[in-house]
Protein backbone atom coordinates (compact mmCIF):
# COMPACT_ATOMS: atom_id res chain seq x y z
CA UNK A 1 129.13 170.33 314.56
CA UNK A 2 128.86 170.48 310.85
CA UNK A 3 126.10 167.93 310.73
CA UNK A 4 124.10 169.90 313.29
CA UNK A 5 124.84 173.12 311.55
CA UNK A 6 123.44 171.64 308.21
CA UNK A 7 120.34 170.33 310.09
CA UNK A 8 119.45 173.36 312.18
CA UNK A 9 118.70 176.24 309.73
CA UNK A 10 116.06 178.12 311.72
CA UNK A 11 117.79 181.34 313.06
CA UNK A 12 121.13 180.30 311.53
CA UNK A 13 123.13 183.52 311.02
CA UNK A 14 124.76 183.87 307.78
CA UNK A 15 128.45 183.41 307.99
CA UNK A 16 130.75 186.12 306.47
CA UNK A 17 133.08 183.38 305.52
CA UNK A 18 133.91 179.65 306.06
CA UNK A 19 137.38 178.24 306.06
CA UNK A 20 138.54 174.59 306.29
CA UNK A 21 141.67 173.95 308.19
CA UNK A 22 143.09 170.79 309.39
CA UNK A 23 139.76 169.05 308.93
CA UNK A 24 137.82 171.62 310.91
CA UNK A 25 135.52 174.16 309.61
CA UNK A 26 135.90 177.60 310.93
CA UNK A 27 132.83 180.09 310.57
CA UNK A 28 133.24 183.88 310.67
CA UNK A 29 130.25 185.94 311.71
CA UNK A 30 129.60 189.79 312.20
CA UNK A 31 126.05 189.35 313.72
CA UNK A 32 124.94 190.12 317.14
CA UNK A 33 126.14 187.99 320.06
CA UNK A 34 122.53 187.26 320.92
CA UNK A 35 121.90 185.82 317.38
CA UNK A 36 124.79 183.51 317.78
CA UNK A 37 123.82 182.60 321.36
CA UNK A 38 120.19 181.60 320.41
CA UNK A 39 121.49 179.53 317.52
CA UNK A 40 124.32 177.64 319.00
CA UNK A 41 122.66 176.87 322.28
CA UNK A 42 120.65 174.33 320.46
CA UNK A 43 123.86 172.41 319.66
CA UNK A 44 125.39 169.72 321.80
CA UNK A 45 128.25 170.82 324.08
CA UNK A 46 131.46 169.78 322.36
CA UNK A 47 130.25 169.87 318.89
CA UNK A 48 131.44 173.65 318.54
CA UNK A 49 133.79 175.96 319.87
CA UNK A 50 133.54 179.79 320.12
CA UNK A 51 137.10 181.20 319.36
CA UNK A 52 136.13 184.87 320.23
CA UNK A 53 133.70 186.74 322.33
CA UNK A 54 134.44 185.30 325.65
CA UNK A 55 131.24 186.51 327.07
CA UNK A 56 129.36 184.43 324.40
CA UNK A 57 131.46 181.31 325.24
CA UNK A 58 130.60 181.87 328.95
CA UNK A 59 126.92 182.14 328.20
CA UNK A 60 126.91 178.93 326.29
CA UNK A 61 128.81 177.22 328.70
CA UNK A 62 126.34 178.20 331.57
CA UNK A 63 123.35 176.91 329.41
CA UNK A 64 125.07 173.42 329.08
CA UNK A 65 126.35 173.39 332.52
CA UNK A 66 122.87 174.09 333.96
CA UNK A 67 121.35 171.49 331.70
CA UNK A 68 123.69 168.93 333.03
CA UNK A 69 123.02 169.89 336.54
CA UNK A 70 119.22 169.63 336.09
CA UNK A 71 119.41 166.17 334.47
CA UNK A 72 121.71 164.93 337.30
CA UNK A 73 119.35 166.35 339.80
CA UNK A 74 116.38 164.73 338.20
CA UNK A 75 118.38 161.48 337.80
CA UNK A 76 119.46 161.35 341.42
CA UNK A 77 115.86 162.09 342.58
CA UNK A 78 114.46 159.31 340.36
CA UNK A 79 111.89 159.73 337.82
CA UNK A 80 108.67 159.69 340.05
CA UNK A 81 107.97 163.17 339.34
CA UNK A 82 107.57 162.50 335.74
CA UNK A 83 110.03 165.33 334.64
CA UNK A 84 112.78 163.12 333.27
């Protein structure tokens, strides 16, 4: 997650503070949920965790779940359509 955070700077919201606990970085934001959504949807699932704002967590889960379902559908259907 931290590597991705350092790499993807376009649209990155400014954190209010960053804490390091038990080898993990905790970022605190006071920006809009949409700003966080559009930034973190670029990240691979499992590289970050949304502690609060369950609605944001659900939106991001839906994006990643949908991407997995699309990939499985295309893989099962073969690559004949050129969309893989």
